[in-house]
XYZ file of C-alpha atoms in Angstrom:
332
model
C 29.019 -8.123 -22.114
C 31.471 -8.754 -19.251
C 30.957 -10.652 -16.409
C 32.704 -10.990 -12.877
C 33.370 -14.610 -11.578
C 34.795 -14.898 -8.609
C 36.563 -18.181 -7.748
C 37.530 -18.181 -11.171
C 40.539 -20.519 -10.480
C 38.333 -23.036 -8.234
C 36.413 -25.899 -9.668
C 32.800 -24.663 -10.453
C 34.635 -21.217 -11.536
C 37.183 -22.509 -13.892
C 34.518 -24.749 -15.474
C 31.962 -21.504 -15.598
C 34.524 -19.213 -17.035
C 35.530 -21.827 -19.902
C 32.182 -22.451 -20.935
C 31.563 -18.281 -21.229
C 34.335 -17.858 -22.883
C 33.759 -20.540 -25.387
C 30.351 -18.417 -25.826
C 32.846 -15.449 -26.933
C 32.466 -13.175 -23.261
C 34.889 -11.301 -21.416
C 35.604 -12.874 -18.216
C 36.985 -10.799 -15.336
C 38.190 -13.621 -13.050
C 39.308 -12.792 -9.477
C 40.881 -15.823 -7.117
C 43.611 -15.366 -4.531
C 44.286 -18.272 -5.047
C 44.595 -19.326 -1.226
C 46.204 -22.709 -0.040
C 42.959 -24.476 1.728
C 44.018 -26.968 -0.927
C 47.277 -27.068 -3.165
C 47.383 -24.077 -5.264
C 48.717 -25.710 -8.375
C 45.492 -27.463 -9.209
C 44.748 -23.988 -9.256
C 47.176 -22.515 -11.161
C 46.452 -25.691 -13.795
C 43.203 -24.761 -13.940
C 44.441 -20.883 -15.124
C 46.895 -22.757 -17.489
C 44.261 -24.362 -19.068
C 41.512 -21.567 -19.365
C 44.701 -19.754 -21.300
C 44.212 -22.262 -23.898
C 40.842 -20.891 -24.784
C 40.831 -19.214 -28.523
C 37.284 -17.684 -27.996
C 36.393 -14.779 -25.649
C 38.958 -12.885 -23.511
C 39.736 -13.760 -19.691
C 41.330 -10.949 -18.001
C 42.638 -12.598 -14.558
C 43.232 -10.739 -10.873
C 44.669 -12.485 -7.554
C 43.261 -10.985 -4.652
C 41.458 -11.439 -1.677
C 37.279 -9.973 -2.589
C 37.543 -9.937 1.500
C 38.943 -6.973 1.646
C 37.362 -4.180 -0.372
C 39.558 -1.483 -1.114
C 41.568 -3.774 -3.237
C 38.225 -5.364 -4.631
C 37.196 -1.697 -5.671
C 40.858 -0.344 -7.428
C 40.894 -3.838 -9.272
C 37.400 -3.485 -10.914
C 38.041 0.351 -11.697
C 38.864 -0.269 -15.481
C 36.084 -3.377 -15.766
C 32.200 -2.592 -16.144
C 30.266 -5.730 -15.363
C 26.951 -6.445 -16.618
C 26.870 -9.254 -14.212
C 28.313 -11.164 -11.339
C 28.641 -14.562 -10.366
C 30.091 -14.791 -7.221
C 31.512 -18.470 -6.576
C 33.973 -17.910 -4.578
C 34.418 -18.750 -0.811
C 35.953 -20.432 1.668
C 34.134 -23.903 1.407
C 34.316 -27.383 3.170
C 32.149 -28.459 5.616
C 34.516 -30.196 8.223
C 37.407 -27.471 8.138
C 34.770 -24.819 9.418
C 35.217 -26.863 12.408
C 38.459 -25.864 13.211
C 38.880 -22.803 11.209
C 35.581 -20.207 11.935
C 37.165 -17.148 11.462
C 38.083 -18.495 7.693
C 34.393 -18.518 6.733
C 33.279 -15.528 8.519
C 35.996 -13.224 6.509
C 35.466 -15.441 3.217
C 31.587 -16.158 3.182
C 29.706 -13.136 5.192
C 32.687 -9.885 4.480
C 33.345 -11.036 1.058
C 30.070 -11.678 0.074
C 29.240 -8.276 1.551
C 32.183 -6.670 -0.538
C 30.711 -8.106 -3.771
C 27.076 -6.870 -2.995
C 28.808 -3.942 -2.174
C 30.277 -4.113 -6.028
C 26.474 -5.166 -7.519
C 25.027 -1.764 -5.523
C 27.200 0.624 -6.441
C 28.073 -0.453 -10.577
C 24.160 -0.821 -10.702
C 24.494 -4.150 -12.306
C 21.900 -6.465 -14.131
C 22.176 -9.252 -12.172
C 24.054 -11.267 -9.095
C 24.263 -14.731 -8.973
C 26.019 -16.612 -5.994
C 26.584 -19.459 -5.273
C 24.566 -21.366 -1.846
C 25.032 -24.513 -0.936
C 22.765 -27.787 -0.120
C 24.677 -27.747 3.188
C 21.495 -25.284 4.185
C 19.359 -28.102 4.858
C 21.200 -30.127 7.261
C 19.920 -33.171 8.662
C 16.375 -32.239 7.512
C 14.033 -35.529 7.333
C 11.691 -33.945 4.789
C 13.281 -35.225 0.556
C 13.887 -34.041 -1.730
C 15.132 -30.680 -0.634
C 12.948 -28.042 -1.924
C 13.898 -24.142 -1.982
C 10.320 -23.585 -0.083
C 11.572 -25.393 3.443
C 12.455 -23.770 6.425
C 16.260 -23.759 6.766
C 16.839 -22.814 10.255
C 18.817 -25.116 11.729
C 22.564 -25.667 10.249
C 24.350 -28.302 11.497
C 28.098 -26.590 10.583
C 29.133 -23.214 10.137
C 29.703 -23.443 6.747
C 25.696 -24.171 6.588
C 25.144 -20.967 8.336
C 27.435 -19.030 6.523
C 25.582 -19.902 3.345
C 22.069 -18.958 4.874
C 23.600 -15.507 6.060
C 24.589 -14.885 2.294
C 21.167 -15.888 1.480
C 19.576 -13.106 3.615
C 21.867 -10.499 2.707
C 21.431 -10.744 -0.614
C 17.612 -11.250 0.085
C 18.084 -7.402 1.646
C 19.917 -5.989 -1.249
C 16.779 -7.201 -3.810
C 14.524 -5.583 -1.327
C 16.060 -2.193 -0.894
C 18.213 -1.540 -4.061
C 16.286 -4.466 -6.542
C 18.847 -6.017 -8.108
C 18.226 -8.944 -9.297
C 19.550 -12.106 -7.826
C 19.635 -15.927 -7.709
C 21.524 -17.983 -5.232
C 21.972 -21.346 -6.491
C 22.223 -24.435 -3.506
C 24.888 -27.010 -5.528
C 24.477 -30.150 -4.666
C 27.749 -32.494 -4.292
C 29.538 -31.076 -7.575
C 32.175 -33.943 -9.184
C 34.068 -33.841 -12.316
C 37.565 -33.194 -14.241
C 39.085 -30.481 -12.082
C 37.386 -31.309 -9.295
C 38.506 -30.699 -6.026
C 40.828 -32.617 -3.797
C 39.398 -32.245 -0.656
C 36.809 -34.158 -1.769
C 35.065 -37.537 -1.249
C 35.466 -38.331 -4.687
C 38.825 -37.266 -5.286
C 40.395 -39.014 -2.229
C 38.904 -42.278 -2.911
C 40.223 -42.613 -6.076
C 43.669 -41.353 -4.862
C 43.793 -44.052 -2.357
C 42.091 -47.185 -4.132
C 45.017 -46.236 -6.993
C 47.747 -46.647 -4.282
C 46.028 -48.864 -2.658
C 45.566 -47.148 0.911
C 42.445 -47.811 2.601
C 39.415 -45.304 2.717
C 37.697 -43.596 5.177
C 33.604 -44.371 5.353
C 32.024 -42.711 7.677
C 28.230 -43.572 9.174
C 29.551 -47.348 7.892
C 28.847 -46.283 4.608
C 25.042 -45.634 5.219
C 25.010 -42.179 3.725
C 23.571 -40.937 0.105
C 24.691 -37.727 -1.846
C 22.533 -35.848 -4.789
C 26.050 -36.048 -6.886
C 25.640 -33.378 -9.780
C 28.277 -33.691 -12.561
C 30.271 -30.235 -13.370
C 28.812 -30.125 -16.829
C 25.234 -30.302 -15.617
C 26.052 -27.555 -12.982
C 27.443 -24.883 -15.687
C 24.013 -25.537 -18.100
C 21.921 -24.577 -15.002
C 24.554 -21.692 -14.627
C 24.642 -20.200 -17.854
C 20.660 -20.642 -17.808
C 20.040 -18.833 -14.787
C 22.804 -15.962 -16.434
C 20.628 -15.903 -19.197
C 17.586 -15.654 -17.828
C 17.589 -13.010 -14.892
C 14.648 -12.785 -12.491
C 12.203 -9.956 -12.928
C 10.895 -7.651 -10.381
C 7.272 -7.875 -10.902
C 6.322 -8.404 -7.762
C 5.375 -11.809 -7.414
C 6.547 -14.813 -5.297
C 9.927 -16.454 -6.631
C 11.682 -19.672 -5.809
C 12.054 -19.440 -2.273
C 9.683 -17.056 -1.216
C 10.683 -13.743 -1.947
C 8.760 -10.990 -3.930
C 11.571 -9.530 -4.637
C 13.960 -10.042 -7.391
C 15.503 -12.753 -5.492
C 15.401 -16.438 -6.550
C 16.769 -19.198 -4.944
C 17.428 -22.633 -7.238
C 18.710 -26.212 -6.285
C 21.035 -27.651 -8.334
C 21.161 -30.571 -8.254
C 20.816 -34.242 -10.239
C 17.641 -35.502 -8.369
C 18.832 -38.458 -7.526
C 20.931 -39.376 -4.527
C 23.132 -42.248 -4.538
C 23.958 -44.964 -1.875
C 28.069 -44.228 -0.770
C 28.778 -47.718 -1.150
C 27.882 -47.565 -4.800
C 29.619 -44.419 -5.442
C 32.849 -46.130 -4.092
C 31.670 -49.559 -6.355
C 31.609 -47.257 -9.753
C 34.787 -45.769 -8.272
C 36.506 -49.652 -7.869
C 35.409 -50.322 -11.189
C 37.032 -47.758 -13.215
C 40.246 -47.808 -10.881
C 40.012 -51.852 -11.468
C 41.016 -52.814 -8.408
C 39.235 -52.872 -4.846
C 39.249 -50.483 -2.238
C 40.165 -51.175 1.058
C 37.062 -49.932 3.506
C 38.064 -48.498 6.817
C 34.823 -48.046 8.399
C 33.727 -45.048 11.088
C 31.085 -43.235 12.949
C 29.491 -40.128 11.401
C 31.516 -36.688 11.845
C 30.468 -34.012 13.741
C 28.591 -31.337 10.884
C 28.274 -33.810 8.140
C 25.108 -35.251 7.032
C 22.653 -38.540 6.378
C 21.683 -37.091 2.938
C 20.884 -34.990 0.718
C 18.620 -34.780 -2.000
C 17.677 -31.985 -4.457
C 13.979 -30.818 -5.587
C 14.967 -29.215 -8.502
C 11.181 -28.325 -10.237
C 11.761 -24.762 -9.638
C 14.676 -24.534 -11.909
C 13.561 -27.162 -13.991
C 10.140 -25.470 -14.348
C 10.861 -22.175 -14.725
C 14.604 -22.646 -17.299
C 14.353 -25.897 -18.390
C 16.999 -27.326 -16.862
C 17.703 -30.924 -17.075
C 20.772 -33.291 -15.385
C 21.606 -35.930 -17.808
C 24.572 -37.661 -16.340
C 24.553 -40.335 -13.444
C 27.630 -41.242 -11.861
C 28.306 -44.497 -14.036
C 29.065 -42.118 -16.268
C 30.520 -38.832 -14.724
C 32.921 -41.129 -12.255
C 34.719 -42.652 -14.577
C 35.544 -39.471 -17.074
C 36.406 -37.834 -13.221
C 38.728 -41.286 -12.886
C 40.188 -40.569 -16.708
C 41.182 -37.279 -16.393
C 42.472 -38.020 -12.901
C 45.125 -40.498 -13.983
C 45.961 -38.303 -16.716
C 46.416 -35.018 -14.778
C 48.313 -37.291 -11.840
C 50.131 -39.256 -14.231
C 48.858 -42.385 -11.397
């Protein structure tokens, strides 16, 4: 069976494609590898997925934005499945950047729907975002709220792929799940990052932004608890029998938080941070930014319920393997 993963040189795609892989698939991987953050994390992350004995990966830069491309590069491949990760994410640069997200998020996601119609494929998986919810004072976060009211276009991005791909069950019933991830961390992880940028600073001992004075609180979901909802949802595809799914539709569409049900003060994210940098950080504090967010939280019975899926790794643990592999890939 081969599957499409887009993203495949970001941080949930690397991790998704090494995991498949290590199950014996063929992975079609697609990135363009763009520079919203330094390209040779990316390019490491390739390096290291070429290490892999099991399963074939059979890598293509481009840009699933534009379609014509997207189309000549899948001619030889025949999906079973896609798993569309990619996109231009980041709350705060949607800010400044719009057009970024529109092109990224709504055409490319269009391109790759475009892909799941017309190759008649088993299933399409994508990936949402807890962003949806914005500042909503109803916790946890379940997939049955109302989510009309995005506080940054990123958000609203993320509900437009929702309802598109909503559509496409309706009218051509494929089956798909969009999965909202809730503050992924880990080895590989990203640098634009809360995570990553604190420990980069405590280690060379520059101070660190914390915004709303620290009073904020994040669902933080380690990377390996992310990919064993992934490959379960892969696994398991939604039928179309008509009756109500995760999130309200009664068509094959599913929606699933993932997340680890249980969000953390910041200020003790940065103390398990301190402690496995051993040394302070230095706590520059500041008003909340415009888009961000109080908290967020993640209902995750629907997933749990329905695949089993369990989060078994709090941040004592997950921040300081993030910290280890940090020191070893910066040499800090």
């Amino acid at each position: 069976m081969t599957i499409l993963v887009t993203g495949a040189a970001g941080f949930i795609g690397h991790a998704l494609t090494r995991a498949l892989m290590q199950r014996g698939q063929h992975v079609v991987g697609i990135d363009n590898l763009n520079p919203y953050y330094d390209p040779a994390l990316k390019h490491a992350r390739l390096a290291n997925l070429a290490t892999i004995q099991e399963g074939r990966f059979d890598f293509v830069e481009l840009d699933f934005a534009d379609h014509e491309p997207l189309e000549a590069a899948l001619a030889p491949h025949d999906p079973s499945t896609i798993v569309h990760l990619g996109a231009q994410a980041g709350v705060r640069y949607s800010i400044d950047n719009p057009r970024a997200y529109v092109q990224s998020n709504l055409v490319g996601h269009l391109n790759l729907l475009e892909v799941a119609r017309n190759r008649q494929v088993k299933q399409f998986v994508y990936a949402s975002s807890s962003s949806v919810y914005g500042n909503s004072d109803t916790v946890p976060f379940s997939v049955d709220h109302r989510v009309d009211h995005p506080v940054s276009l990123y958000a609203a991005t993320k509900k437009a792929d929702e309802l598109m791909s909503e559509t496409y069950a309706h009218l051509y019933r494929i089956p798909m799940t969009g999965l909202r991830f809730f503050t992924v961390y880990g080895p590989w992880g990203r640098p634009d990052m809360a995570l990553w940028k604190f420990t980069r600073a405590i280690l060379q001992g520059q101070p660190i932004d914390v915004y709303n004075h620290g009073d904020m609180r994040r669902d933080f979901t380690y990377i390996d608890d992310i990919i064993a909802g992934v490959l379960a949802v892969i696994d398991h595809p939604p039928t179309d029998d008509g009756a109500m799914k995760p999130g309200g539709s009664i068509s094959p569409h599913r929606i699933y938080n993932i997340g680890n049900n249980q969000p953390e003060p910041l200020g003790r994210m940065i103390d398990v941070i301190e402690a496995a940098c051993g040394r302070p950080a230095i706590r520059n504090m500041l008003p909340m930014q415009p888009g961000d967010v109080y908290q967020t939280y993640a209902d995750i019975s629907a997933i749990q319920g329905e695949l089993g899926y369990a989060p078994t790794t709090g941040i004592g643990i997950g921040i300081p393997r993030f910290v280890d592999w940090y020191r070893s890939y910066t040499g800090s």
